[in-house]
PDB file of C-alpha atoms in Angstrom:
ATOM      1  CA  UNK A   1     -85.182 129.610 -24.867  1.00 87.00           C
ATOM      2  CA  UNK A   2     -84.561 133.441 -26.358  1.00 91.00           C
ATOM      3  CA  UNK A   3     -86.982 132.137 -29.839  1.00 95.00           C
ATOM      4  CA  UNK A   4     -87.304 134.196 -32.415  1.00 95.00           C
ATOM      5  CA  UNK A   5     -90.807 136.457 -32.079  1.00 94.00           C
ATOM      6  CA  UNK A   6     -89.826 137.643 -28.372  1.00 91.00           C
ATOM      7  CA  UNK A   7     -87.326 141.054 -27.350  1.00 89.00           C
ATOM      8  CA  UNK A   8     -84.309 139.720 -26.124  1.00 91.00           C
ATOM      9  CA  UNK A   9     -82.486 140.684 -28.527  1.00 94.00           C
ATOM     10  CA  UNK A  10     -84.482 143.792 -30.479  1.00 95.00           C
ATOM     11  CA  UNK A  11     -87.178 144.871 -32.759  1.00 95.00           C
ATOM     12  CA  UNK A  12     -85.787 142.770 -35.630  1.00 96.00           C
ATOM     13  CA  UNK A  13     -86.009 139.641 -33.454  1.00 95.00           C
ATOM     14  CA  UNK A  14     -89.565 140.090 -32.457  1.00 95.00           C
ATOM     15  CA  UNK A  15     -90.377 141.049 -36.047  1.00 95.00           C
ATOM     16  CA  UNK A  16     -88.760 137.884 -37.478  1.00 96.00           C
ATOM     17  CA  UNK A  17     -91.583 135.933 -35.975  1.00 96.00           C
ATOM     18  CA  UNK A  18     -94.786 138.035 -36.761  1.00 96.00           C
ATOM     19  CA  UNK A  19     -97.853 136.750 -38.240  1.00 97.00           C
ATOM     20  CA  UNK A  20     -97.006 134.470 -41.173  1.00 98.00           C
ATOM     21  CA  UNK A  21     -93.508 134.086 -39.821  1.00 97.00           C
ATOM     22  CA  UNK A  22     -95.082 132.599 -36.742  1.00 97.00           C
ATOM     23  CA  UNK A  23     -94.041 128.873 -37.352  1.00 97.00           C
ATOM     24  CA  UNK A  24     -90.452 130.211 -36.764  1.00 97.00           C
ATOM     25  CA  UNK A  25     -90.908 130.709 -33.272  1.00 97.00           C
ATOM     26  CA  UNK A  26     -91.895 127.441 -33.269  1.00 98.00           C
ATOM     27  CA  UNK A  27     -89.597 125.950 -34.828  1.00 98.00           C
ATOM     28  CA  UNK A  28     -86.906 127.398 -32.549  1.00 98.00           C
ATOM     29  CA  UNK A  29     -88.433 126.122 -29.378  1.00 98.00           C
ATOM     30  CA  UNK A  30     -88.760 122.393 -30.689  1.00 98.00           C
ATOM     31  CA  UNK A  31     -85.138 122.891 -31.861  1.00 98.00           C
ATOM     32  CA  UNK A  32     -84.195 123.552 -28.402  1.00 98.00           C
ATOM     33  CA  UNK A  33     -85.711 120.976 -26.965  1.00 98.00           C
ATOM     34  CA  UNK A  34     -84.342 118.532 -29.125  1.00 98.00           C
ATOM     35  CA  UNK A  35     -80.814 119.695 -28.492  1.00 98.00           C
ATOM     36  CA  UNK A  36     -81.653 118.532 -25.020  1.00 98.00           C
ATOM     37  CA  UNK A  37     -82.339 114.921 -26.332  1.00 98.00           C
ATOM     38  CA  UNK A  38     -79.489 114.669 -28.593  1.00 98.00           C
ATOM     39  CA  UNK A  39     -77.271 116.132 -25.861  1.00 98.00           C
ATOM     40  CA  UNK A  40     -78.680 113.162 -23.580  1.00 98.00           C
ATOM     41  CA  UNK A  41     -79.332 115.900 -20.878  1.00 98.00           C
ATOM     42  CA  UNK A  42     -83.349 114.603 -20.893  1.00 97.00           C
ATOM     43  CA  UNK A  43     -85.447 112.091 -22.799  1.00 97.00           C
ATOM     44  CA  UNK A  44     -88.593 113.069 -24.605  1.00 97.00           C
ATOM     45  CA  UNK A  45     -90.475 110.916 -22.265  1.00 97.00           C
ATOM     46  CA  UNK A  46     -88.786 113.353 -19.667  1.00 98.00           C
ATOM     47  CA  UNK A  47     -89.529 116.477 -21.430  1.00 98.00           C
ATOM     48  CA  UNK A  48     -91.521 118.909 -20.325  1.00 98.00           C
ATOM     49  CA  UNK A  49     -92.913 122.241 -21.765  1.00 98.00           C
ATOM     50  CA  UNK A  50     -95.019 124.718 -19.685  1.00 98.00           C
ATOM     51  CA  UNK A  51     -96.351 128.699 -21.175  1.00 97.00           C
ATOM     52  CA  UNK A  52     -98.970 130.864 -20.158  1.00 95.00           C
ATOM     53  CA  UNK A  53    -100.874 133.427 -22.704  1.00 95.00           C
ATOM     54  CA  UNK A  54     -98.626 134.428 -25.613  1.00 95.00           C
ATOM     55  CA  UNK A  55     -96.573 131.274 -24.121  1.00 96.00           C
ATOM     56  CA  UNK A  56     -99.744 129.125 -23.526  1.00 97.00           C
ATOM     57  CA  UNK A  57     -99.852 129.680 -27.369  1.00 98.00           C
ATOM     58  CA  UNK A  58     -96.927 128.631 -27.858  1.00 98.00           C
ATOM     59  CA  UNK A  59     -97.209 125.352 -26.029  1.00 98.00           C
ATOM     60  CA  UNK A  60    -100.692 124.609 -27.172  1.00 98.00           C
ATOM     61  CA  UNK A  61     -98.609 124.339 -31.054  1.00 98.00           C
ATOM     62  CA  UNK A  62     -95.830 121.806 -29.320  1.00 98.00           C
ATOM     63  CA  UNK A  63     -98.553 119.856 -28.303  1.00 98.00           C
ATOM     64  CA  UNK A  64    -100.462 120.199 -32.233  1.00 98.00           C
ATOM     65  CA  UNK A  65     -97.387 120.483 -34.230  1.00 98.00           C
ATOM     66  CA  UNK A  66     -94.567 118.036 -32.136  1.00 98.00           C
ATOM     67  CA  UNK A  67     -96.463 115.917 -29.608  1.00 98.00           C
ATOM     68  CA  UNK A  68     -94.500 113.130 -29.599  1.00 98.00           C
ATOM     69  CA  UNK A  69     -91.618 115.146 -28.607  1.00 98.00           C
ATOM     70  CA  UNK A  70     -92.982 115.910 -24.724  1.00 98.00           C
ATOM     71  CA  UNK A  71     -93.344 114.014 -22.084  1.00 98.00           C
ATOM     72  CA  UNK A  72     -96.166 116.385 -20.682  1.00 98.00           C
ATOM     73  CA  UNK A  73     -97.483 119.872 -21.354  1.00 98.00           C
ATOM     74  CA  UNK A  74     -99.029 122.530 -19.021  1.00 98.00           C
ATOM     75  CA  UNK A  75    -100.449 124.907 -20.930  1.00 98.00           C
ATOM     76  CA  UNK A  76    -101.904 128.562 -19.012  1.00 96.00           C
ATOM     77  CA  UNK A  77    -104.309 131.216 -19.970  1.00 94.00           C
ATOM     78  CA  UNK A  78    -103.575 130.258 -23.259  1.00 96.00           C
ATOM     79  CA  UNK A  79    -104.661 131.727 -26.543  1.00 97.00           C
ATOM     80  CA  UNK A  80    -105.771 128.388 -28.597  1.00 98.00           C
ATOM     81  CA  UNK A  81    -108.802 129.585 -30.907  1.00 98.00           C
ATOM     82  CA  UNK A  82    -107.008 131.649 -33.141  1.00 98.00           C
ATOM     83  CA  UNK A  83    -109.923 132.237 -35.194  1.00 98.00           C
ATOM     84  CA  UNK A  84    -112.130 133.965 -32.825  1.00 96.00           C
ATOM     85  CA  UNK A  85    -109.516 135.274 -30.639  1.00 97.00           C
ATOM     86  CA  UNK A  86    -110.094 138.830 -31.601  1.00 96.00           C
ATOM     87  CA  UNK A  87    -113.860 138.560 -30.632  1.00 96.00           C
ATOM     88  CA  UNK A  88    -112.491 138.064 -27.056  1.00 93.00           C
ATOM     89  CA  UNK A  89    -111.313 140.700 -24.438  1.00 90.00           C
ATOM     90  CA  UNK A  90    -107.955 142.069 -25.160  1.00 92.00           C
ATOM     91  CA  UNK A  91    -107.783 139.511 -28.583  1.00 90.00           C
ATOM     92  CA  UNK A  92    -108.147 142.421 -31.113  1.00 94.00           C
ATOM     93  CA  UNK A  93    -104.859 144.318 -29.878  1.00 94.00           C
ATOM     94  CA  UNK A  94    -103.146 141.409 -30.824  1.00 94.00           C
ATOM     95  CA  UNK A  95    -103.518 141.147 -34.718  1.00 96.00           C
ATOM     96  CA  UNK A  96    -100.464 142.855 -35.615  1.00 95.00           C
ATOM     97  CA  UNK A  97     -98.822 140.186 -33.602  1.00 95.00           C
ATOM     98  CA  UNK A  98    -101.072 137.216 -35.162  1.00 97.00           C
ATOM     99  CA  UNK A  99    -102.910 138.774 -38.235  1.00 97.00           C
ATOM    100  CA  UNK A 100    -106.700 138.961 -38.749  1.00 98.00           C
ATOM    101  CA  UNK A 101    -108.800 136.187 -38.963  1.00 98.00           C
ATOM    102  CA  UNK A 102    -111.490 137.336 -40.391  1.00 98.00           C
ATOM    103  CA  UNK A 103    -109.385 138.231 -43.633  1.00 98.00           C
ATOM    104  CA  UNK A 104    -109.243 135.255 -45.612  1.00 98.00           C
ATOM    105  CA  UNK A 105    -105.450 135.668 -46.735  1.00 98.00           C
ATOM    106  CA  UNK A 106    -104.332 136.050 -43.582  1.00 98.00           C
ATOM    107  CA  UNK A 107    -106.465 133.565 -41.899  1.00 98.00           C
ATOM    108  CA  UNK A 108    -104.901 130.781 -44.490  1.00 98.00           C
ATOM    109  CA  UNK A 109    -101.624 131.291 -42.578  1.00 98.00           C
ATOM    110  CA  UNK A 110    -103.157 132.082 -38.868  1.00 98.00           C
ATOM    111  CA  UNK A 111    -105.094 128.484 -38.757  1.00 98.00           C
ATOM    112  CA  UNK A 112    -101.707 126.854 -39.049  1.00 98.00           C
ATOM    113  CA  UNK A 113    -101.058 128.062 -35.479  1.00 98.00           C
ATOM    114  CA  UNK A 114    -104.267 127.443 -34.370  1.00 98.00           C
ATOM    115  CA  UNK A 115    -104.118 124.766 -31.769  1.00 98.00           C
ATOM    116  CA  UNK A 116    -107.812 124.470 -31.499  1.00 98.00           C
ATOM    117  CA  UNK A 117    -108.177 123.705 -35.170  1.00 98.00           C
ATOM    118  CA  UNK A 118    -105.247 121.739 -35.745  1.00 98.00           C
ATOM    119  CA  UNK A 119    -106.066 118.763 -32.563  1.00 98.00           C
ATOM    120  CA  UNK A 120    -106.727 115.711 -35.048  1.00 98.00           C
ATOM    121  CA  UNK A 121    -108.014 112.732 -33.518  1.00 96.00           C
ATOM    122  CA  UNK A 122    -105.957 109.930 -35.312  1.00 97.00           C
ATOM    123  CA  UNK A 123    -102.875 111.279 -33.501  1.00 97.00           C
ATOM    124  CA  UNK A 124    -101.942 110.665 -30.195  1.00 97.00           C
ATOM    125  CA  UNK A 125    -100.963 114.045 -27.671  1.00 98.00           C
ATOM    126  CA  UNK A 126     -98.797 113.538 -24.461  1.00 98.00           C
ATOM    127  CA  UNK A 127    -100.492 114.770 -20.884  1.00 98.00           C
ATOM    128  CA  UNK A 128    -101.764 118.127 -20.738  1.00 98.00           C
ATOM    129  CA  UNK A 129    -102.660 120.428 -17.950  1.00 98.00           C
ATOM    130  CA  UNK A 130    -104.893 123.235 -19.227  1.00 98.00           C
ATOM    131  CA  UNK A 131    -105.073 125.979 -16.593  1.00 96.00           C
ATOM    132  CA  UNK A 132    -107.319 129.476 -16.818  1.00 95.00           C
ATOM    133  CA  UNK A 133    -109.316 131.821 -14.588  1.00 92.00           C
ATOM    134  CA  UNK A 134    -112.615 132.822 -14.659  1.00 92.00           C
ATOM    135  CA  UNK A 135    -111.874 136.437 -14.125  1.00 87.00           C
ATOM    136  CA  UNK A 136    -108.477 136.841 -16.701  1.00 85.00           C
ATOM    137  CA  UNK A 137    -109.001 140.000 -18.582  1.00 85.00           C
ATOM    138  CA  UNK A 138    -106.669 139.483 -20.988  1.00 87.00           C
ATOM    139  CA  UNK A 139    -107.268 136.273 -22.290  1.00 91.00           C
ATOM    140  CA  UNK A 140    -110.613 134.304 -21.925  1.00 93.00           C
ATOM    141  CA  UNK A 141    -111.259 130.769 -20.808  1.00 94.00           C
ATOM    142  CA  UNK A 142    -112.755 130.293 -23.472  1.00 96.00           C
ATOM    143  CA  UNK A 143    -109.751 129.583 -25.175  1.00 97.00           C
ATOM    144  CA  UNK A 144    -108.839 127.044 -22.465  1.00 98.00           C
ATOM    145  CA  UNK A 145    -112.191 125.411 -22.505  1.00 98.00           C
ATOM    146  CA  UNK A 146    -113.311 124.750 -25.446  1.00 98.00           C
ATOM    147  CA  UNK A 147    -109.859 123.329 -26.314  1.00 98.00           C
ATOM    148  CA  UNK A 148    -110.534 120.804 -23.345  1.00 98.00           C
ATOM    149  CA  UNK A 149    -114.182 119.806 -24.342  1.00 98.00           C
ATOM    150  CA  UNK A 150    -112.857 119.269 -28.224  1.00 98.00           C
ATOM    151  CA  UNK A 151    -110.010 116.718 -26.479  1.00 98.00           C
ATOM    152  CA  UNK A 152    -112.481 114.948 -24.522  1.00 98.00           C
ATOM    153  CA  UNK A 153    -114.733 114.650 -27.189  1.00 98.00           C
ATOM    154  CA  UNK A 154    -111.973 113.368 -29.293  1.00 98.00           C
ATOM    155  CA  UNK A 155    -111.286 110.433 -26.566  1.00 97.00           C
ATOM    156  CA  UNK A 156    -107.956 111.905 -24.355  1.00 97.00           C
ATOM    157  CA  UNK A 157    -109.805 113.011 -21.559  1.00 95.00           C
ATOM    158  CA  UNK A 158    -108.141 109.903 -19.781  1.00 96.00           C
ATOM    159  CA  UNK A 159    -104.887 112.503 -20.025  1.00 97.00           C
ATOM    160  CA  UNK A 160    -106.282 116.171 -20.421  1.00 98.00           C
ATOM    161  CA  UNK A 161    -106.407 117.816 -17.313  1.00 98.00           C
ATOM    162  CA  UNK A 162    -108.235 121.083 -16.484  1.00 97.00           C
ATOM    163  CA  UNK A 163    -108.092 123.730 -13.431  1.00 95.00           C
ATOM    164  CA  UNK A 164    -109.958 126.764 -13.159  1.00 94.00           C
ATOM    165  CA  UNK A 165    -109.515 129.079 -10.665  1.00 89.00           C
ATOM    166  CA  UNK A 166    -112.127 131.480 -10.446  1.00 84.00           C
ATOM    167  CA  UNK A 167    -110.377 134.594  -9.506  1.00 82.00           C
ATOM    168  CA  UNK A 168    -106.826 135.472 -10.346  1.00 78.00           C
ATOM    169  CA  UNK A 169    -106.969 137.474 -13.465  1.00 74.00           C
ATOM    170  CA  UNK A 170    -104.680 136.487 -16.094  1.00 79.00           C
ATOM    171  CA  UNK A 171    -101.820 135.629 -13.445  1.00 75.00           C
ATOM    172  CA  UNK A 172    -104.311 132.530 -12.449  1.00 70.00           C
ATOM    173  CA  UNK A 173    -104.582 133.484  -8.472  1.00 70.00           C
ATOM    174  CA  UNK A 174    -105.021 136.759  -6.217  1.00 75.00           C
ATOM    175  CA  UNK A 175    -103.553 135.594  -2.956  1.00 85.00           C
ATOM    176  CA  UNK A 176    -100.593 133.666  -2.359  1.00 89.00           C
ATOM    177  CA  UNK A 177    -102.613 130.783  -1.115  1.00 90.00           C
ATOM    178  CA  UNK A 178    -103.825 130.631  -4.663  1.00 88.00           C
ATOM    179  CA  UNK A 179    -100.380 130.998  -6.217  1.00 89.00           C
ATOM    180  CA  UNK A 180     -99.125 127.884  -3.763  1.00 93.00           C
ATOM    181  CA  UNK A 181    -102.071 125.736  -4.494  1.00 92.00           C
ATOM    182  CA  UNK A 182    -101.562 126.720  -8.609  1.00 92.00           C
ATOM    183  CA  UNK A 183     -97.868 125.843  -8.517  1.00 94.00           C
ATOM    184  CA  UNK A 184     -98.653 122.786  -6.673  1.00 96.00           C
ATOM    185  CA  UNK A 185    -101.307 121.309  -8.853  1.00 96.00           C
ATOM    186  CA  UNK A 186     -98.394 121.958 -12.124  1.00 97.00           C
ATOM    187  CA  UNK A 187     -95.774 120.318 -10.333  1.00 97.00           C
ATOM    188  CA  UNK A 188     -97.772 117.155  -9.243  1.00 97.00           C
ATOM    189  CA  UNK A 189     -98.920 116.942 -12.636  1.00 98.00           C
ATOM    190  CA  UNK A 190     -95.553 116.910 -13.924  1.00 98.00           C
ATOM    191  CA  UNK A 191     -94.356 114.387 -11.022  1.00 97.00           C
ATOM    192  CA  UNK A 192     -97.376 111.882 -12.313  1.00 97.00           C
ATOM    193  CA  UNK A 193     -96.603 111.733 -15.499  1.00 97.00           C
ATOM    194  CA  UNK A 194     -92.403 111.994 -15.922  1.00 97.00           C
ATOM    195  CA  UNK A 195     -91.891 110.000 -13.545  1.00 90.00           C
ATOM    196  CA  UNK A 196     -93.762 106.846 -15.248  1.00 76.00           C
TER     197      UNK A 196
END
């Protein structure tokens, strides 16, 4: 989708998304995906979004800020608890990216991308497919998990769906088997659900 706050297209691209800029990456991808409804290529009960880490990110906020826009969501080692996520592994490298939580200015702007503490229970969120390792060393399961046991407790466990695979690192398998059995899982979760 080329959204603002990645480097296709230079430094002042990336840095037009940074830390309380943020949203705009956002903003970009739902735009995109809109285009496809307007243009009648898809149907929002057709579409589909699917990121892993800085992407997981990403997705988790579709499915916070714009969940009636998706059809399903599969969402990978993704960062989700912005407020302790530079408590875990690799999280602190990532503040100039983000900002710091524990500084309260910043962490007025970094809870609005916070998929873990924006899930409100009075909304309803399309299908979701979390997906983490136990051994990523980059970003923990942590993220993943406690974003899945907050959904269930909120009542859409009937439709949040969770895999685990306990080696992998943050690419989610070691071994091709892995990989096969990874992709398949995604892809059968998207079947079930766009194809109601």
């Amino acid at each position: 989708a080329n959204i603002r706050g990645g480097g296709e297209y230079g430094p002042s691209w990336h840095q037009a998304a940074l830390k309380e800029k943020r949203h705009k990456a956002y903003e970009d991808f739902e735009a995109v995906g809109l285009d496809l409804v307007e243009k009648g290529i898809t149907s929002k009960s057709k579409l589909a979004c699917y990121g892993g880490s800085n992407g997981g990110l990403l997705v988790g906020n579709m499915l916070t800020r714009t969940p009636e826009m998706w059809g399903a969501i599969i969402c990978a080692v993704p960062l989700l608890d912005m407020r302790r996520y530079t408590k875990l592994l690799a999280g602190a490298s990532w503040m100039g990216e983000y900002g710091n939580p524990d500084i309260p200015e910043e962490w007025d702007f970094i809870q609005t991308f916070s998929p873990y503490h924006m899930l409100d229970e009075k909304r309803k969120y399309p299908p979701v497919l979390f997906t983490t390792s136990t051994r990523d060393d980059r970003v923990h399961p942590a993220h993943a998990r406690k974003m899945v046991k907050r959904m269930n407790d909120m009542g859409f466990g009937r439709t949040t769906h969770y895999w685990e695979n306990i080696e992998g690192g943050h690419g989610g398998s070691s071994t091709n088997d892995q990989k096969a059995y990874s992709e398949t899982l995604k892809y059968m979760f998207l079947y079930t659900y766009l194809n109601k």
